[in-house]
């Protein structure tokens, strides 16, 4: 019996070893590598603002007699970077909950045009700084079956990006279209665009096509990862098309049965 047990044991460990080294090890190694990259990214994302906060607070502490206007500039810098960290941590917590399956959607038929107008108004101060106009051309009768909080979050991410990466005195248009039996919700801007080679990477966590602009505008590199999760959870498809210098179009492809026209 002992011998049989040993033979089975050796065989199992051999088979196990084979499976682990042959088929399983590679994906495990890749996933560990991804995990390590992610932790390195998070550390970097937080270390930079922490350094800026500390430097500015050090200056304030070591120069108590400097004019109050100067002190305010240093404190403002520290404040802005703290806000950035708050955003990174908030976005990461959202994605962690999403990964853990802790976010459930509560869907209802929503007045789409009203939701878009309301959400755009929240971003008006940002748009006004660059004299950007936002046009909502959605039929007021449109009702979309969606989770209100998540849809609002998705619209904020897309409009915030459209504003961040747009040039001054341009327009952002939100429109709808029906194509191939699907309903399309479109966000079009006249901004800097996304180079073709970056298009399929912008959904990755912390990936930025335009690093300098993203940082300058307070971006976290996590917005589109969140947007994609929200779209996927609704069974919608998020598609981004763009060319550098030609503006960007984000399309949400929505099943026709999620749309109802109110009389
Ligand atoms: P971020 O916080 O940096 O904006 P996102 O995940 O929302 O992060 O977007 C990832 C990257 O995709 C951005 O850093 C930017 O380079 C690019 N991007 C997203 N939306 C647009 C847009 N409307 N126009 C141009 N580039 C965009």
GROMACS .gro file of C-alpha atoms and ligand atoms in nm:
model
  290
    1UNK     CA    1   0.000   0.000   0.000
    2UNK     CA    2   0.285   0.230   0.098
    3UNK     CA    3   0.456   0.165  -0.231
    4UNK     CA    4   0.135   0.230  -0.427
    5UNK     CA    5   0.081   0.552  -0.229
    6UNK     CA    6   0.439   0.660  -0.303
    7UNK     CA    7   0.403   0.581  -0.670
    8UNK     CA    8   0.077   0.781  -0.686
    9UNK     CA    9   0.243   1.061  -0.490
   10UNK     CA   10   0.544   1.074  -0.718
   11UNK     CA   11   0.323   1.054  -1.027
   12UNK     CA   12   0.098   1.334  -0.898
   13UNK     CA   13   0.389   1.557  -0.809
   14UNK     CA   14   0.545   1.483  -1.146
   15UNK     CA   15   0.218   1.563  -1.326
   16UNK     CA   16   0.170   1.865  -1.101
   17UNK     CA   17   0.524   1.978  -1.171
   18UNK     CA   18   0.473   1.932  -1.540
   19UNK     CA   19   0.147   2.127  -1.542
   20UNK     CA   20   0.295   2.400  -1.327
   21UNK     CA   21   0.607   2.440  -1.534
   22UNK     CA   22   0.437   2.390  -1.870
   23UNK     CA   23   0.097   2.557  -1.871
   24UNK     CA   24   0.046   2.734  -1.544
   25UNK     CA   25   0.379   2.891  -1.459
   26UNK     CA   26   0.383   3.127  -1.756
   27UNK     CA   27   0.045   3.293  -1.683
   28UNK     CA   28   0.128   3.299  -1.310
   29UNK     CA   29   0.461   3.463  -1.382
   30UNK     CA   30   0.290   3.716  -1.610
   31UNK     CA   31   0.029   3.791  -1.350
   32UNK     CA   32   0.294   3.839  -1.079
   33UNK     CA   33   0.484   4.065  -1.316
   34UNK     CA   34   0.166   4.268  -1.382
   35UNK     CA   35   0.103   4.289  -1.009
   36UNK     CA   36   0.459   4.414  -0.953
   37UNK     CA   37   0.425   4.671  -1.229
   38UNK     CA   38   0.098   4.787  -1.078
   39UNK     CA   39   0.247   4.827  -0.729
   40UNK     CA   40   0.544   5.014  -0.880
   41UNK     CA   41   0.301   5.243  -1.065
   42UNK     CA   42   0.094   5.311  -0.754
   43UNK     CA   43   0.409   5.386  -0.553
   44UNK     CA   44   0.535   5.620  -0.821
   45UNK     CA   45   0.195   5.792  -0.855
   46UNK     CA   46   0.192   5.863  -0.483
   47UNK     CA   47   0.560   5.929  -0.425
   48UNK     CA   48   0.576   6.221  -0.668
   49UNK     CA   49   0.295   6.423  -0.509
   50UNK     CA   50   0.419   6.336  -0.158
   51UNK     CA   51   0.761   6.478  -0.252
   52UNK     CA   52   0.600   6.798  -0.385
   53UNK     CA   53   0.385   6.838  -0.072
   54UNK     CA   54   0.684   6.788   0.159
   55UNK     CA   55   0.906   7.028  -0.034
   56UNK     CA   56   0.644   7.302  -0.028
   57UNK     CA   57   0.562   7.253   0.340
   58UNK     CA   58   0.934   7.255   0.422
   59UNK     CA   59   0.970   7.591   0.248
   60UNK     CA   60   0.678   7.734   0.448
   61UNK     CA   61   0.821   7.598   0.773
   62UNK     CA   62   1.171   7.727   0.710
   63UNK     CA   63   1.062   8.073   0.598
   64UNK     CA   64   0.796   8.190   0.843
   65UNK     CA   65   0.878   8.556   0.781
   66UNK     CA   66   0.823   8.547   0.404
   67UNK     CA   67   0.527   8.752   0.267
   68UNK     CA   68   0.193   8.580   0.313
   69UNK     CA   69   0.132   8.578  -0.066
   70UNK     CA   70   0.440   8.360  -0.115
   71UNK     CA   71   0.333   8.131   0.167
   72UNK     CA   72  -0.006   8.097  -0.002
   73UNK     CA   73   0.157   7.987  -0.329
   74UNK     CA   74   0.351   7.710  -0.150
   75UNK     CA   75   0.043   7.602   0.045
   76UNK     CA   76  -0.162   7.602  -0.277
   77UNK     CA   77   0.095   7.372  -0.440
   78UNK     CA   78   0.076   7.137  -0.143
   79UNK     CA   79  -0.304   7.148  -0.155
   80UNK     CA   80  -0.321   7.068  -0.529
   81UNK     CA   81  -0.091   6.769  -0.491
   82UNK     CA   82  -0.287   6.642  -0.191
   83UNK     CA   83  -0.602   6.664  -0.404
   84UNK     CA   84  -0.426   6.462  -0.673
   85UNK     CA   85  -0.340   6.190  -0.420
   86UNK     CA   86  -0.699   6.189  -0.298
   87UNK     CA   87  -0.815   6.131  -0.656
   88UNK     CA   88  -0.564   5.851  -0.722
   89UNK     CA   89  -0.660   5.673  -0.400
   90UNK     CA   90  -1.034   5.721  -0.468
   91UNK     CA   91  -1.000   5.580  -0.821
   92UNK     CA   92  -0.792   5.287  -0.696
   93UNK     CA   93  -1.047   5.203  -0.428
   94UNK     CA   94  -1.321   5.209  -0.690
   95UNK     CA   95  -1.126   4.967  -0.913
   96UNK     CA   96  -1.044   4.741  -0.616
   97UNK     CA   97  -1.415   4.717  -0.530
   98UNK     CA   98  -1.498   4.660  -0.896
   99UNK     CA   99  -1.237   4.379  -0.918
  100UNK     CA  100  -1.374   4.220  -0.602
  101UNK     CA  101  -1.728   4.218  -0.746
  102UNK     CA  102  -1.854   4.449  -0.472
  103UNK     CA  103  -2.025   4.703  -0.696
  104UNK     CA  104  -2.374   4.617  -0.809
  105UNK     CA  105  -2.566   4.810  -1.069
  106UNK     CA  106  -2.916   4.938  -1.002
  107UNK     CA  107  -3.064   5.000  -1.342
  108UNK     CA  108  -3.369   5.211  -1.429
  109UNK     CA  109  -3.487   5.407  -1.733
  110UNK     CA  110  -3.310   5.744  -1.719
  111UNK     CA  111  -3.377   6.068  -1.907
  112UNK     CA  112  -3.047   6.065  -2.102
  113UNK     CA  113  -3.052   6.421  -2.237
  114UNK     CA  114  -3.132   6.561  -1.892
  115UNK     CA  115  -2.856   6.355  -1.727
  116UNK     CA  116  -2.602   6.472  -1.987
  117UNK     CA  117  -2.701   6.839  -1.951
  118UNK     CA  118  -2.689   6.818  -1.573
  119UNK     CA  119  -2.350   6.649  -1.577
  120UNK     CA  120  -2.205   6.893  -1.834
  121UNK     CA  121  -2.311   7.181  -1.611
  122UNK     CA  122  -2.097   7.040  -1.331
  123UNK     CA  123  -1.795   7.060  -1.563
  124UNK     CA  124  -1.874   7.407  -1.699
  125UNK     CA  125  -1.621   7.591  -1.478
  126UNK     CA  126  -1.346   7.370  -1.623
  127UNK     CA  127  -1.472   7.416  -1.980
  128UNK     CA  128  -1.516   7.791  -1.936
  129UNK     CA  129  -1.147   7.830  -1.845
  130UNK     CA  130  -1.062   7.723  -2.202
  131UNK     CA  131  -1.371   7.875  -2.360
  132UNK     CA  132  -1.495   7.531  -2.466
  133UNK     CA  133  -1.863   7.492  -2.558
  134UNK     CA  134  -2.047   7.167  -2.490
  135UNK     CA  135  -2.341   7.080  -2.719
  136UNK     CA  136  -2.596   6.819  -2.626
  137UNK     CA  137  -2.800   6.716  -2.930
  138UNK     CA  138  -2.975   6.415  -2.773
  139UNK     CA  139  -3.349   6.376  -2.834
  140UNK     CA  140  -3.522   6.473  -2.509
  141UNK     CA  141  -3.753   6.173  -2.530
  142UNK     CA  142  -3.465   5.924  -2.499
  143UNK     CA  143  -3.470   5.697  -2.194
  144UNK     CA  144  -3.167   5.475  -2.129
  145UNK     CA  145  -3.174   5.169  -1.903
  146UNK     CA  146  -2.871   5.224  -1.681
  147UNK     CA  147  -2.740   5.276  -1.329
  148UNK     CA  148  -2.770   5.650  -1.262
  149UNK     CA  149  -2.464   5.690  -1.044
  150UNK     CA  150  -2.237   5.484  -1.271
  151UNK     CA  151  -2.364   5.647  -1.592
  152UNK     CA  152  -2.304   5.991  -1.441
  153UNK     CA  153  -1.952   5.881  -1.339
  154UNK     CA  154  -1.887   5.753  -1.692
  155UNK     CA  155  -2.010   6.076  -1.853
  156UNK     CA  156  -1.795   6.282  -1.615
  157UNK     CA  157  -1.484   6.081  -1.707
  158UNK     CA  158  -1.546   6.119  -2.082
  159UNK     CA  159  -1.633   6.490  -2.066
  160UNK     CA  160  -1.351   6.565  -1.825
  161UNK     CA  161  -1.108   6.399  -2.069
  162UNK     CA  162  -1.262   6.580  -2.365
  163UNK     CA  163  -1.208   6.911  -2.184
  164UNK     CA  164  -0.859   6.825  -2.054
  165UNK     CA  165  -0.729   6.726  -2.396
  166UNK     CA  166  -0.909   6.997  -2.596
  167UNK     CA  167  -0.767   7.316  -2.730
  168UNK     CA  168  -0.904   7.657  -2.642
  169UNK     CA  169  -1.215   7.789  -2.821
  170UNK     CA  170  -1.329   7.449  -2.944
  171UNK     CA  171  -1.650   7.252  -2.907
  172UNK     CA  172  -1.747   6.916  -2.762
  173UNK     CA  173  -2.055   6.753  -2.913
  174UNK     CA  174  -2.262   6.478  -2.755
  175UNK     CA  175  -2.487   6.307  -3.005
  176UNK     CA  176  -2.659   5.979  -3.081
  177UNK     CA  177  -2.683   5.760  -3.384
  178UNK     CA  178  -2.825   5.421  -3.479
  179UNK     CA  179  -2.600   5.187  -3.669
  180UNK     CA  180  -2.595   4.813  -3.728
  181UNK     CA  181  -2.901   4.770  -3.505
  182UNK     CA  182  -2.719   4.932  -3.212
  183UNK     CA  183  -2.762   5.266  -3.044
  184UNK     CA  184  -2.456   5.489  -3.028
  185UNK     CA  185  -2.388   5.759  -2.772
  186UNK     CA  186  -2.103   5.973  -2.902
  187UNK     CA  187  -1.869   6.223  -2.742
  188UNK     CA  188  -1.668   6.417  -2.997
  189UNK     CA  189  -1.399   6.672  -2.921
  190UNK     CA  190  -1.163   6.887  -3.125
  191UNK     CA  191  -0.862   6.826  -2.906
  192UNK     CA  192  -0.509   6.692  -2.937
  193UNK     CA  193  -0.627   6.341  -3.028
  194UNK     CA  194  -0.463   6.010  -2.940
  195UNK     CA  195  -0.183   5.860  -3.154
  196UNK     CA  196  -0.301   5.539  -3.326
  197UNK     CA  197  -0.036   5.327  -3.150
  198UNK     CA  198  -0.176   5.429  -2.808
  199UNK     CA  199  -0.542   5.367  -2.885
  200UNK     CA  200  -0.569   5.014  -2.747
  201UNK     CA  201  -0.355   5.091  -2.440
  202UNK     CA  202  -0.545   5.388  -2.298
  203UNK     CA  203  -0.774   5.158  -2.098
  204UNK     CA  204  -0.479   5.016  -1.905
  205UNK     CA  205  -0.439   5.134  -1.552
  206UNK     CA  206  -0.207   5.437  -1.529
  207UNK     CA  207  -0.145   5.443  -1.905
  208UNK     CA  208  -0.126   5.792  -2.046
  209UNK     CA  209  -0.077   5.885  -2.407
  210UNK     CA  210  -0.011   6.248  -2.320
  211UNK     CA  211   0.178   6.226  -1.990
  212UNK     CA  212   0.266   6.591  -1.942
  213UNK     CA  213  -0.084   6.719  -2.017
  214UNK     CA  214  -0.247   6.450  -1.801
  215UNK     CA  215  -0.033   6.543  -1.501
  216UNK     CA  216  -0.077   6.914  -1.558
  217UNK     CA  217  -0.455   6.873  -1.572
  218UNK     CA  218  -0.466   6.653  -1.259
  219UNK     CA  219  -0.530   6.325  -1.446
  220UNK     CA  220  -0.471   5.991  -1.273
  221UNK     CA  221  -0.442   5.762  -1.576
  222UNK     CA  222  -0.726   5.556  -1.427
  223UNK     CA  223  -1.031   5.731  -1.577
  224UNK     CA  224  -1.070   5.517  -1.889
  225UNK     CA  225  -1.011   5.193  -1.692
  226UNK     CA  226  -1.308   5.293  -1.477
  227UNK     CA  227  -1.511   5.403  -1.782
  228UNK     CA  228  -1.449   5.069  -1.950
  229UNK     CA  229  -1.552   4.876  -1.641
  230UNK     CA  230  -1.878   5.073  -1.621
  231UNK     CA  231  -1.950   5.017  -1.992
  232UNK     CA  232  -1.869   4.642  -1.966
  233UNK     CA  233  -2.094   4.601  -1.662
  234UNK     CA  234  -2.384   4.745  -1.864
  235UNK     CA  235  -2.297   4.519  -2.162
  236UNK     CA  236  -2.210   4.825  -2.367
  237UNK     CA  237  -1.896   4.856  -2.576
  238UNK     CA  238  -1.664   5.153  -2.538
  239UNK     CA  239  -1.483   5.245  -2.857
  240UNK     CA  240  -1.233   5.525  -2.901
  241UNK     CA  241  -1.124   5.650  -3.238
  242UNK     CA  242  -0.882   5.930  -3.295
  243UNK     CA  243  -0.587   6.063  -3.479
  244UNK     CA  244  -0.320   6.283  -3.329
  245UNK     CA  245  -0.419   6.645  -3.387
  246UNK     CA  246  -0.763   6.550  -3.521
  247UNK     CA  247  -0.969   6.528  -3.204
  248UNK     CA  248  -1.120   6.221  -3.044
  249UNK     CA  249  -1.451   6.040  -3.072
  250UNK     CA  250  -1.568   5.811  -2.796
  251UNK     CA  251  -1.860   5.585  -2.885
  252UNK     CA  252  -2.070   5.382  -2.648
  253UNK     CA  253  -2.239   5.101  -2.839
  254UNK     CA  254  -2.561   5.022  -2.658
  255UNK     CA  255  -2.809   4.741  -2.734
  256UNK     CA  256  -3.127   4.884  -2.886
  257UNK     CA  257  -3.341   4.723  -2.614
  258UNK     CA  258  -3.175   4.948  -2.351
  259UNK     CA  259  -3.337   5.249  -2.519
  260UNK     CA  260  -3.698   5.362  -2.496
  261UNK     CA  261  -3.852   5.674  -2.655
  262UNK     CA  262  -4.094   5.850  -2.422
  263UNK     CA  263  -4.407   5.989  -2.590
  264LIG     P1  264  -0.605   6.059  -1.744
  264LIG     O1  265  -0.643   6.078  -1.603
  264LIG     O2  266  -0.459   6.068  -1.768
  264LIG     O3  267  -0.684   6.147  -1.838
  264LIG     P2  268  -0.750   5.833  -1.861
  264LIG     O4  269  -0.745   5.689  -1.824
  264LIG     O5  270  -0.882   5.900  -1.849
  264LIG     O6  271  -0.638   5.904  -1.776
  264LIG     O7  272  -0.700   5.845  -2.012
  264LIG     C1  273  -0.580   5.779  -2.050
  264LIG     C2  274  -0.506   5.860  -2.154
  264LIG     O8  275  -0.578   5.864  -2.276
  264LIG     C3  276  -0.488   6.007  -2.115
  264LIG     O9  277  -0.374   6.024  -2.035
  264LIG     C4  278  -0.475   6.074  -2.251
  264LIG    O10  279  -0.341   6.067  -2.297
  264LIG     C5  280  -0.563   5.989  -2.341
  264LIG     N1  281  -0.698   6.049  -2.363
  264LIG     C6  282  -0.813   6.013  -2.300
  264LIG     N2  283  -0.919   6.084  -2.348
  264LIG     C7  284  -0.869   6.167  -2.443
  264LIG     C8  285  -0.925   6.265  -2.530
  264LIG     N3  286  -1.056   6.294  -2.530
  264LIG     N4  287  -0.842   6.329  -2.617
  264LIG     C9  288  -0.709   6.301  -2.618
  264LIG     N5  289  -0.651   6.211  -2.538
  264LIG    C10  290  -0.727   6.144  -2.452
   0.00000   0.00000   0.00000
